[in-house]
Amino acid sequence: MDSMRKLKETGSEWIALSFWTWQQDIHSTNIVFDYGYTVTDSDVAFAVRQAKELGLKVCLKPVVNSADGIWRAHIGFPEEEAAQPYWERWFASYSNFIAHYAELAEELGCEMLCIGCEMIKTESQTEKWRQLIGRIRSIYNGPLIYNANHGKEEGVEWFEDLDLIGTSAYYPVASVPGDTEENMMANWLPVRNKLAKLSRKFGKPIVFMEVGCRSALGCATMPWDFTREEFPFSEEEQARFYSSALRTFWNEPWFAGFFWWDWSLRLYKTEDAKSDKGFDIYGKKAEEILKSYYVE
């Protein structure tokens, strides 16, 4: 509750409650509810109740990862006709997975449901995704969103079946470590133009379902990075990334908002903020940037 209360103090109005289970490998057709690995429904319900007590709206975001450690974007099967039975089995299992959390989202009054995250190899299966969306709409009455990956948003033809278009906006807007905010904004502009066109195509608002970078020098050149521990601490680079994104998209009428990655369940102590090189912004300059936009 303490972490969520600190999040509320930034002026944030929403929380994306993200959690995951797994399938054995990227070619598996069975998604496992392993409660030694993922959270239970009681855990989810407890977190949603806490958020609502603080006045936060909730986007429930269940995710499937691959237990072999390969990024979930590679989950899938060859495009040949012989692969169709495998696609059928996988979508049957995945549909059951999402339907379970759609029921939970409906029961808990979650204000939005994310039906998938960065599952690039599955996205060409348009009719199967449309069937899944139809099933979910019979269970959950709130708005639906899908979280595409940055640079791959234009490959999702079934965005028209959803209410909002989501993306993980880890665009490498810095050209060099320690780049200026002005250069970051210049590199955001073609992204903004592309996403505005996508919004017009489908008539849907755009949401950054994930966006952010670590507080480490060079991370704005690779905002998705979570492994390069050798990069030195730099809250300035993280703050410039935040400010450049906010300045670029804040006043766009087709843009619906940011879900910043990440805000941990257990935050570090305030005195450790100036050495933490993770995605969290608590106690760092990026938090002050965010508050300058979010807190009236």
JSON list of C-alpha atoms in Angstrom, two decimals, residues 53-256:
[
{"chain": "A", "resi": 53, "resn": "GLU", "atom": "CA", "xyz": [-9.19, 2.98, -2.23]},
{"chain": "A", "resi": 54, "resn": "LEU", "atom": "CA", "xyz": [-6.61, 5.53, -3.40]},
{"chain": "A", "resi": 55, "resn": "GLY", "atom": "CA", "xyz": [-8.79, 6.68, -6.27]},
{"chain": "A", "resi": 56, "resn": "LEU", "atom": "CA", "xyz": [-6.66, 5.06, -8.99]},
{"chain": "A", "resi": 57, "resn": "LYS", "atom": "CA", "xyz": [-8.23, 3.52, -12.08]},
{"chain": "A", "resi": 58, "resn": "VAL", "atom": "CA", "xyz": [-6.95, 0.06, -13.04]},
{"chain": "A", "resi": 59, "resn": "CYS", "atom": "CA", "xyz": [-5.94, -1.48, -16.34]},
{"chain": "A", "resi": 60, "resn": "LEU", "atom": "CA", "xyz": [-5.58, -5.21, -15.75]},
{"chain": "A", "resi": 61, "resn": "LYS", "atom": "CA", "xyz": [-2.66, -6.53, -17.81]},
{"chain": "A", "resi": 62, "resn": "PRO", "atom": "CA", "xyz": [-2.15, -10.31, -17.75]},
{"chain": "A", "resi": 63, "resn": "VAL", "atom": "CA", "xyz": [0.92, -11.42, -19.72]},
{"chain": "A", "resi": 64, "resn": "VAL", "atom": "CA", "xyz": [2.24, -14.76, -20.99]},
{"chain": "A", "resi": 65, "resn": "ASN", "atom": "CA", "xyz": [6.00, -15.32, -21.01]},
{"chain": "A", "resi": 66, "resn": "SER", "atom": "CA", "xyz": [8.04, -18.26, -22.26]},
{"chain": "A", "resi": 67, "resn": "ALA", "atom": "CA", "xyz": [9.69, -20.36, -19.55]},
{"chain": "A", "resi": 68, "resn": "ASP", "atom": "CA", "xyz": [12.74, -20.96, -21.79]},
{"chain": "A", "resi": 69, "resn": "GLY", "atom": "CA", "xyz": [13.66, -17.29, -21.40]},
{"chain": "A", "resi": 70, "resn": "ILE", "atom": "CA", "xyz": [13.01, -16.34, -25.04]},
{"chain": "A", "resi": 71, "resn": "TRP", "atom": "CA", "xyz": [11.08, -13.08, -25.45]},
{"chain": "A", "resi": 72, "resn": "ARG", "atom": "CA", "xyz": [7.33, -13.62, -25.84]},
{"chain": "A", "resi": 73, "resn": "ALA", "atom": "CA", "xyz": [7.41, -11.79, -29.20]},
{"chain": "A", "resi": 74, "resn": "HIS", "atom": "CA", "xyz": [8.69, -15.10, -30.62]},
{"chain": "A", "resi": 75, "resn": "ILE", "atom": "CA", "xyz": [5.78, -17.21, -29.37]},
{"chain": "A", "resi": 76, "resn": "GLY", "atom": "CA", "xyz": [4.25, -18.77, -32.46]},
{"chain": "A", "resi": 77, "resn": "PHE", "atom": "CA", "xyz": [4.52, -21.23, -35.30]},
{"chain": "A", "resi": 78, "resn": "PRO", "atom": "CA", "xyz": [5.52, -21.19, -38.98]},
{"chain": "A", "resi": 79, "resn": "GLU", "atom": "CA", "xyz": [3.18, -19.56, -41.47]},
{"chain": "A", "resi": 80, "resn": "GLU", "atom": "CA", "xyz": [2.74, -22.76, -43.47]},
{"chain": "A", "resi": 81, "resn": "GLU", "atom": "CA", "xyz": [-0.73, -24.31, -43.67]},
{"chain": "A", "resi": 82, "resn": "ALA", "atom": "CA", "xyz": [0.48, -27.31, -41.67]},
{"chain": "A", "resi": 83, "resn": "ALA", "atom": "CA", "xyz": [0.98, -25.03, -38.68]},
{"chain": "A", "resi": 84, "resn": "GLN", "atom": "CA", "xyz": [-2.69, -24.08, -38.43]},
{"chain": "A", "resi": 85, "resn": "PRO", "atom": "CA", "xyz": [-3.61, -26.87, -35.94]},
{"chain": "A", "resi": 86, "resn": "TYR", "atom": "CA", "xyz": [-0.90, -25.56, -33.63]},
{"chain": "A", "resi": 87, "resn": "TRP", "atom": "CA", "xyz": [-2.23, -22.02, -33.94]},
{"chain": "A", "resi": 88, "resn": "GLU", "atom": "CA", "xyz": [-5.74, -23.32, -33.16]},
{"chain": "A", "resi": 89, "resn": "ARG", "atom": "CA", "xyz": [-4.56, -25.04, -29.99]},
{"chain": "A", "resi": 90, "resn": "TRP", "atom": "CA", "xyz": [-2.49, -22.08, -28.86]},
{"chain": "A", "resi": 91, "resn": "PHE", "atom": "CA", "xyz": [-5.31, -19.57, -29.37]},
{"chain": "A", "resi": 92, "resn": "ALA", "atom": "CA", "xyz": [-7.74, -21.87, -27.56]},
{"chain": "A", "resi": 93, "resn": "SER", "atom": "CA", "xyz": [-5.42, -21.92, -24.55]},
{"chain": "A", "resi": 94, "resn": "TYR", "atom": "CA", "xyz": [-4.60, -18.21, -24.73]},
{"chain": "A", "resi": 95, "resn": "SER", "atom": "CA", "xyz": [-8.28, -17.31, -25.13]},
{"chain": "A", "resi": 96, "resn": "ASN", "atom": "CA", "xyz": [-9.06, -19.28, -21.97]},
{"chain": "A", "resi": 97, "resn": "PHE", "atom": "CA", "xyz": [-6.23, -17.45, -20.18]},
{"chain": "A", "resi": 98, "resn": "ILE", "atom": "CA", "xyz": [-7.51, -13.99, -21.16]},
{"chain": "A", "resi": 99, "resn": "ALA", "atom": "CA", "xyz": [-11.14, -14.97, -20.53]},
{"chain": "A", "resi": 100, "resn": "HIS", "atom": "CA", "xyz": [-10.25, -15.93, -16.96]},
{"chain": "A", "resi": 101, "resn": "TYR", "atom": "CA", "xyz": [-8.85, -12.46, -16.28]},
{"chain": "A", "resi": 102, "resn": "ALA", "atom": "CA", "xyz": [-11.67, -10.80, -18.21]},
{"chain": "A", "resi": 103, "resn": "GLU", "atom": "CA", "xyz": [-14.08, -12.35, -15.71]},
{"chain": "A", "resi": 104, "resn": "LEU", "atom": "CA", "xyz": [-11.91, -11.12, -12.85]},
{"chain": "A", "resi": 105, "resn": "ALA", "atom": "CA", "xyz": [-11.65, -7.63, -14.36]},
{"chain": "A", "resi": 106, "resn": "GLU", "atom": "CA", "xyz": [-15.44, -7.48, -14.69]},
{"chain": "A", "resi": 107, "resn": "GLU", "atom": "CA", "xyz": [-16.00, -8.68, -11.12]},
{"chain": "A", "resi": 108, "resn": "LEU", "atom": "CA", "xyz": [-13.47, -6.22, -9.69]},
{"chain": "A", "resi": 109, "resn": "GLY", "atom": "CA", "xyz": [-14.66, -3.26, -11.76]},
{"chain": "A", "resi": 110, "resn": "CYS", "atom": "CA", "xyz": [-11.34, -2.70, -13.55]},
{"chain": "A", "resi": 111, "resn": "GLU", "atom": "CA", "xyz": [-11.64, 0.27, -15.90]},
{"chain": "A", "resi": 112, "resn": "MET", "atom": "CA", "xyz": [-9.66, -1.31, -18.77]},
{"chain": "A", "resi": 113, "resn": "LEU", "atom": "CA", "xyz": [-8.31, -4.70, -19.86]},
{"chain": "A", "resi": 114, "resn": "CYS", "atom": "CA", "xyz": [-5.15, -5.31, -21.89]},
{"chain": "A", "resi": 115, "resn": "ILE", "atom": "CA", "xyz": [-5.55, -8.51, -23.92]},
{"chain": "A", "resi": 116, "resn": "GLY", "atom": "CA", "xyz": [-1.93, -9.05, -24.94]},
{"chain": "A", "resi": 117, "resn": "CYS", "atom": "CA", "xyz": [1.59, -7.65, -24.83]},
{"chain": "A", "resi": 118, "resn": "GLU", "atom": "CA", "xyz": [4.28, -7.62, -27.54]},
{"chain": "A", "resi": 119, "resn": "MET", "atom": "CA", "xyz": [3.20, -10.92, -29.11]},
{"chain": "A", "resi": 120, "resn": "ILE", "atom": "CA", "xyz": [4.54, -10.03, -32.54]},
{"chain": "A", "resi": 121, "resn": "LYS", "atom": "CA", "xyz": [4.50, -13.46, -34.21]},
{"chain": "A", "resi": 122, "resn": "THR", "atom": "CA", "xyz": [0.85, -13.99, -33.30]},
{"chain": "A", "resi": 123, "resn": "GLU", "atom": "CA", "xyz": [-0.36, -10.66, -34.69]},
{"chain": "A", "resi": 124, "resn": "SER", "atom": "CA", "xyz": [-0.76, -11.84, -38.29]},
{"chain": "A", "resi": 125, "resn": "GLN", "atom": "CA", "xyz": [-3.45, -14.30, -37.11]},
{"chain": "A", "resi": 126, "resn": "THR", "atom": "CA", "xyz": [-6.09, -11.64, -37.59]},
{"chain": "A", "resi": 127, "resn": "GLU", "atom": "CA", "xyz": [-9.23, -13.77, -37.58]},
{"chain": "A", "resi": 128, "resn": "LYS", "atom": "CA", "xyz": [-8.16, -15.68, -34.48]},
{"chain": "A", "resi": 129, "resn": "TRP", "atom": "CA", "xyz": [-7.53, -12.43, -32.62]},
{"chain": "A", "resi": 130, "resn": "ARG", "atom": "CA", "xyz": [-10.92, -11.14, -33.73]},
{"chain": "A", "resi": 131, "resn": "GLN", "atom": "CA", "xyz": [-12.59, -14.30, -32.44]},
{"chain": "A", "resi": 132, "resn": "LEU", "atom": "CA", "xyz": [-10.78, -13.88, -29.12]},
{"chain": "A", "resi": 133, "resn": "ILE", "atom": "CA", "xyz": [-11.87, -10.23, -28.87]},
{"chain": "A", "resi": 134, "resn": "GLY", "atom": "CA", "xyz": [-15.47, -11.22, -29.57]},
{"chain": "A", "resi": 135, "resn": "ARG", "atom": "CA", "xyz": [-15.36, -13.77, -26.76]},
{"chain": "A", "resi": 136, "resn": "ILE", "atom": "CA", "xyz": [-13.82, -11.27, -24.32]},
{"chain": "A", "resi": 137, "resn": "ARG", "atom": "CA", "xyz": [-16.47, -8.65, -25.11]},
{"chain": "A", "resi": 138, "resn": "SER", "atom": "CA", "xyz": [-19.14, -11.16, -24.06]},
{"chain": "A", "resi": 139, "resn": "ILE", "atom": "CA", "xyz": [-17.46, -11.34, -20.62]},
{"chain": "A", "resi": 140, "resn": "TYR", "atom": "CA", "xyz": [-16.00, -7.90, -19.93]},
{"chain": "A", "resi": 141, "resn": "ASN", "atom": "CA", "xyz": [-17.88, -4.67, -20.57]},
{"chain": "A", "resi": 142, "resn": "GLY", "atom": "CA", "xyz": [-15.04, -2.16, -20.28]},
{"chain": "A", "resi": 143, "resn": "PRO", "atom": "CA", "xyz": [-12.62, -0.88, -22.94]},
{"chain": "A", "resi": 144, "resn": "LEU", "atom": "CA", "xyz": [-10.09, -3.26, -24.47]},
{"chain": "A", "resi": 145, "resn": "ILE", "atom": "CA", "xyz": [-6.52, -2.48, -25.53]},
{"chain": "A", "resi": 146, "resn": "TYR", "atom": "CA", "xyz": [-3.61, -4.47, -26.97]},
{"chain": "A", "resi": 147, "resn": "ASN", "atom": "CA", "xyz": [0.04, -3.63, -26.24]},
{"chain": "A", "resi": 148, "resn": "ALA", "atom": "CA", "xyz": [2.02, -3.78, -29.51]},
{"chain": "A", "resi": 149, "resn": "ASN", "atom": "CA", "xyz": [5.79, -3.34, -29.56]},
{"chain": "A", "resi": 150, "resn": "HIS", "atom": "CA", "xyz": [7.43, -0.11, -30.68]},
{"chain": "A", "resi": 151, "resn": "GLY", "atom": "CA", "xyz": [8.01, -0.08, -34.42]},
{"chain": "A", "resi": 152, "resn": "LYS", "atom": "CA", "xyz": [5.50, -2.91, -35.00]},
{"chain": "A", "resi": 153, "resn": "GLU", "atom": "CA", "xyz": [2.22, -1.04, -34.44]},
{"chain": "A", "resi": 154, "resn": "GLU", "atom": "CA", "xyz": [1.35, -0.88, -38.14]},
{"chain": "A", "resi": 155, "resn": "GLY", "atom": "CA", "xyz": [1.26, -4.68, -38.42]},
{"chain": "A", "resi": 156, "resn": "VAL", "atom": "CA", "xyz": [-1.88, -5.11, -36.28]},
{"chain": "A", "resi": 157, "resn": "GLU", "atom": "CA", "xyz": [-4.90, -4.97, -38.58]},
{"chain": "A", "resi": 158, "resn": "TRP", "atom": "CA", "xyz": [-7.34, -5.97, -35.85]},
{"chain": "A", "resi": 159, "resn": "PHE", "atom": "CA", "xyz": [-6.78, -2.75, -33.89]},
{"chain": "A", "resi": 160, "resn": "GLU", "atom": "CA", "xyz": [-10.12, -1.72, -35.41]},
{"chain": "A", "resi": 161, "resn": "ASP", "atom": "CA", "xyz": [-11.82, -4.30, -33.14]},
{"chain": "A", "resi": 162, "resn": "LEU", "atom": "CA", "xyz": [-10.44, -2.68, -29.97]},
{"chain": "A", "resi": 163, "resn": "ASP", "atom": "CA", "xyz": [-11.20, 0.55, -28.14]},
{"chain": "A", "resi": 164, "resn": "LEU", "atom": "CA", "xyz": [-7.65, 1.89, -27.86]},
{"chain": "A", "resi": 165, "resn": "ILE", "atom": "CA", "xyz": [-4.31, 1.24, -29.53]},
{"chain": "A", "resi": 166, "resn": "GLY", "atom": "CA", "xyz": [-1.46, 0.45, -27.15]},
{"chain": "A", "resi": 167, "resn": "THR", "atom": "CA", "xyz": [2.29, 0.29, -27.69]},
{"chain": "A", "resi": 168, "resn": "SER", "atom": "CA", "xyz": [5.48, -0.21, -25.71]},
{"chain": "A", "resi": 169, "resn": "ALA", "atom": "CA", "xyz": [7.09, 3.08, -26.71]},
{"chain": "A", "resi": 170, "resn": "TYR", "atom": "CA", "xyz": [10.71, 2.21, -26.04]},
{"chain": "A", "resi": 171, "resn": "TYR", "atom": "CA", "xyz": [11.87, 4.29, -28.97]},
{"chain": "A", "resi": 172, "resn": "PRO", "atom": "CA", "xyz": [15.63, 5.04, -28.92]},
{"chain": "A", "resi": 173, "resn": "VAL", "atom": "CA", "xyz": [15.21, 8.80, -29.07]},
{"chain": "A", "resi": 174, "resn": "ALA", "atom": "CA", "xyz": [18.71, 9.61, -27.78]},
{"chain": "A", "resi": 175, "resn": "SER", "atom": "CA", "xyz": [21.46, 9.40, -30.39]},
{"chain": "A", "resi": 176, "resn": "VAL", "atom": "CA", "xyz": [24.34, 9.27, -27.89]},
{"chain": "A", "resi": 177, "resn": "PRO", "atom": "CA", "xyz": [24.65, 8.77, -24.13]},
{"chain": "A", "resi": 178, "resn": "GLY", "atom": "CA", "xyz": [23.85, 12.03, -22.36]},
{"chain": "A", "resi": 179, "resn": "ASP", "atom": "CA", "xyz": [22.01, 13.43, -25.37]},
{"chain": "A", "resi": 180, "resn": "THR", "atom": "CA", "xyz": [20.11, 16.71, -25.05]},
{"chain": "A", "resi": 181, "resn": "GLU", "atom": "CA", "xyz": [16.37, 16.95, -24.51]},
{"chain": "A", "resi": 182, "resn": "GLU", "atom": "CA", "xyz": [16.05, 18.92, -27.74]},
{"chain": "A", "resi": 183, "resn": "ASN", "atom": "CA", "xyz": [17.61, 16.08, -29.75]},
{"chain": "A", "resi": 184, "resn": "MET", "atom": "CA", "xyz": [15.34, 13.57, -28.03]},
{"chain": "A", "resi": 185, "resn": "MET", "atom": "CA", "xyz": [12.31, 15.67, -28.96]},
{"chain": "A", "resi": 186, "resn": "ALA", "atom": "CA", "xyz": [13.51, 15.89, -32.58]},
{"chain": "A", "resi": 187, "resn": "ASN", "atom": "CA", "xyz": [13.71, 12.08, -32.68]},
{"chain": "A", "resi": 188, "resn": "TRP", "atom": "CA", "xyz": [10.23, 11.76, -31.14]},
{"chain": "A", "resi": 189, "resn": "LEU", "atom": "CA", "xyz": [8.68, 13.80, -33.97]},
{"chain": "A", "resi": 190, "resn": "PRO", "atom": "CA", "xyz": [8.67, 11.09, -36.69]},
{"chain": "A", "resi": 191, "resn": "VAL", "atom": "CA", "xyz": [7.27, 8.68, -34.08]},
{"chain": "A", "resi": 192, "resn": "ARG", "atom": "CA", "xyz": [4.51, 11.16, -33.27]},
{"chain": "A", "resi": 193, "resn": "ASN", "atom": "CA", "xyz": [3.68, 11.61, -36.96]},
{"chain": "A", "resi": 194, "resn": "LYS", "atom": "CA", "xyz": [3.55, 7.85, -37.53]},
{"chain": "A", "resi": 195, "resn": "LEU", "atom": "CA", "xyz": [1.30, 7.23, -34.52]},
{"chain": "A", "resi": 196, "resn": "ALA", "atom": "CA", "xyz": [-1.00, 10.12, -35.44]},
{"chain": "A", "resi": 197, "resn": "LYS", "atom": "CA", "xyz": [-1.47, 8.51, -38.85]},
{"chain": "A", "resi": 198, "resn": "LEU", "atom": "CA", "xyz": [-2.19, 5.15, -37.20]},
{"chain": "A", "resi": 199, "resn": "SER", "atom": "CA", "xyz": [-4.77, 6.77, -34.93]},
{"chain": "A", "resi": 200, "resn": "ARG", "atom": "CA", "xyz": [-6.50, 8.34, -37.93]},
{"chain": "A", "resi": 201, "resn": "LYS", "atom": "CA", "xyz": [-6.48, 5.03, -39.84]},
{"chain": "A", "resi": 202, "resn": "PHE", "atom": "CA", "xyz": [-8.39, 3.19, -37.12]},
{"chain": "A", "resi": 203, "resn": "GLY", "atom": "CA", "xyz": [-10.16, 6.11, -35.46]},
{"chain": "A", "resi": 204, "resn": "LYS", "atom": "CA", "xyz": [-8.75, 5.06, -32.08]},
{"chain": "A", "resi": 205, "resn": "PRO", "atom": "CA", "xyz": [-6.74, 6.94, -29.45]},
{"chain": "A", "resi": 206, "resn": "ILE", "atom": "CA", "xyz": [-3.14, 5.87, -28.76]},
{"chain": "A", "resi": 207, "resn": "VAL", "atom": "CA", "xyz": [-1.87, 4.88, -25.31]},
{"chain": "A", "resi": 208, "resn": "PHE", "atom": "CA", "xyz": [1.72, 4.18, -24.36]},
{"chain": "A", "resi": 209, "resn": "MET", "atom": "CA", "xyz": [1.07, 0.95, -22.45]},
{"chain": "A", "resi": 210, "resn": "GLU", "atom": "CA", "xyz": [4.75, 1.00, -21.49]},
{"chain": "A", "resi": 211, "resn": "VAL", "atom": "CA", "xyz": [7.26, 3.83, -21.76]},
{"chain": "A", "resi": 212, "resn": "GLY", "atom": "CA", "xyz": [10.32, 4.86, -19.79]},
{"chain": "A", "resi": 213, "resn": "CYS", "atom": "CA", "xyz": [14.03, 4.23, -19.41]},
{"chain": "A", "resi": 214, "resn": "ARG", "atom": "CA", "xyz": [16.44, 3.43, -16.60]},
{"chain": "A", "resi": 215, "resn": "SER", "atom": "CA", "xyz": [18.33, 6.12, -14.73]},
{"chain": "A", "resi": 216, "resn": "ALA", "atom": "CA", "xyz": [21.65, 5.16, -16.29]},
{"chain": "A", "resi": 217, "resn": "LEU", "atom": "CA", "xyz": [23.85, 6.91, -18.84]},
{"chain": "A", "resi": 218, "resn": "GLY", "atom": "CA", "xyz": [23.08, 5.63, -22.33]},
{"chain": "A", "resi": 219, "resn": "CYS", "atom": "CA", "xyz": [19.72, 4.10, -21.54]},
{"chain": "A", "resi": 220, "resn": "ALA", "atom": "CA", "xyz": [17.78, 6.66, -23.58]},
{"chain": "A", "resi": 221, "resn": "THR", "atom": "CA", "xyz": [19.58, 5.20, -26.61]},
{"chain": "A", "resi": 222, "resn": "MET", "atom": "CA", "xyz": [18.08, 1.81, -25.67]},
{"chain": "A", "resi": 223, "resn": "PRO", "atom": "CA", "xyz": [15.13, 2.49, -23.35]},
{"chain": "A", "resi": 224, "resn": "TRP", "atom": "CA", "xyz": [14.11, -1.18, -23.25]},
{"chain": "A", "resi": 225, "resn": "ASP", "atom": "CA", "xyz": [17.41, -2.20, -21.63]},
{"chain": "A", "resi": 226, "resn": "PHE", "atom": "CA", "xyz": [17.27, -3.81, -18.19]},
{"chain": "A", "resi": 227, "resn": "THR", "atom": "CA", "xyz": [20.57, -5.70, -18.18]},
{"chain": "A", "resi": 228, "resn": "ARG", "atom": "CA", "xyz": [23.51, -3.30, -18.66]},
{"chain": "A", "resi": 229, "resn": "GLU", "atom": "CA", "xyz": [24.55, -2.82, -15.07]},
{"chain": "A", "resi": 230, "resn": "GLU", "atom": "CA", "xyz": [27.89, -1.34, -16.13]},
{"chain": "A", "resi": 231, "resn": "PHE", "atom": "CA", "xyz": [26.19, 1.89, -17.27]},
{"chain": "A", "resi": 232, "resn": "PRO", "atom": "CA", "xyz": [26.81, 4.65, -14.70]},
{"chain": "A", "resi": 233, "resn": "PHE", "atom": "CA", "xyz": [23.91, 6.22, -12.79]},
{"chain": "A", "resi": 234, "resn": "SER", "atom": "CA", "xyz": [22.28, 9.19, -14.54]},
{"chain": "A", "resi": 235, "resn": "GLU", "atom": "CA", "xyz": [19.00, 10.55, -13.30]},
{"chain": "A", "resi": 236, "resn": "GLU", "atom": "CA", "xyz": [19.47, 13.44, -15.75]},
{"chain": "A", "resi": 237, "resn": "GLU", "atom": "CA", "xyz": [19.18, 11.20, -18.81]},
{"chain": "A", "resi": 238, "resn": "GLN", "atom": "CA", "xyz": [16.06, 9.51, -17.45]},
{"chain": "A", "resi": 239, "resn": "ALA", "atom": "CA", "xyz": [14.55, 12.93, -16.64]},
{"chain": "A", "resi": 240, "resn": "ARG", "atom": "CA", "xyz": [15.28, 14.23, -20.14]},
{"chain": "A", "resi": 241, "resn": "PHE", "atom": "CA", "xyz": [13.63, 11.15, -21.65]},
{"chain": "A", "resi": 242, "resn": "TYR", "atom": "CA", "xyz": [10.52, 11.71, -19.53]},
{"chain": "A", "resi": 243, "resn": "SER", "atom": "CA", "xyz": [10.39, 15.43, -20.28]},
{"chain": "A", "resi": 244, "resn": "SER", "atom": "CA", "xyz": [10.87, 14.93, -24.02]},
{"chain": "A", "resi": 245, "resn": "ALA", "atom": "CA", "xyz": [8.03, 12.40, -24.20]},
{"chain": "A", "resi": 246, "resn": "LEU", "atom": "CA", "xyz": [5.68, 14.56, -22.14]},
{"chain": "A", "resi": 247, "resn": "ARG", "atom": "CA", "xyz": [6.42, 17.70, -24.16]},
{"chain": "A", "resi": 248, "resn": "THR", "atom": "CA", "xyz": [5.98, 15.85, -27.47]},
{"chain": "A", "resi": 249, "resn": "PHE", "atom": "CA", "xyz": [2.68, 14.10, -26.80]},
{"chain": "A", "resi": 250, "resn": "TRP", "atom": "CA", "xyz": [0.94, 16.03, -24.01]},
{"chain": "A", "resi": 251, "resn": "ASN", "atom": "CA", "xyz": [-1.25, 18.24, -26.19]},
{"chain": "A", "resi": 252, "resn": "GLU", "atom": "CA", "xyz": [-2.00, 15.78, -28.99]},
{"chain": "A", "resi": 253, "resn": "PRO", "atom": "CA", "xyz": [-5.81, 15.22, -29.15]},
{"chain": "A", "resi": 254, "resn": "TRP", "atom": "CA", "xyz": [-5.44, 11.62, -30.37]},
{"chain": "A", "resi": 255, "resn": "PHE", "atom": "CA", "xyz": [-3.05, 10.69, -27.56]},
{"chain": "A", "resi": 256, "resn": "ALA", "atom": "CA", "xyz": [-4.69, 9.19, -24.47]}
]
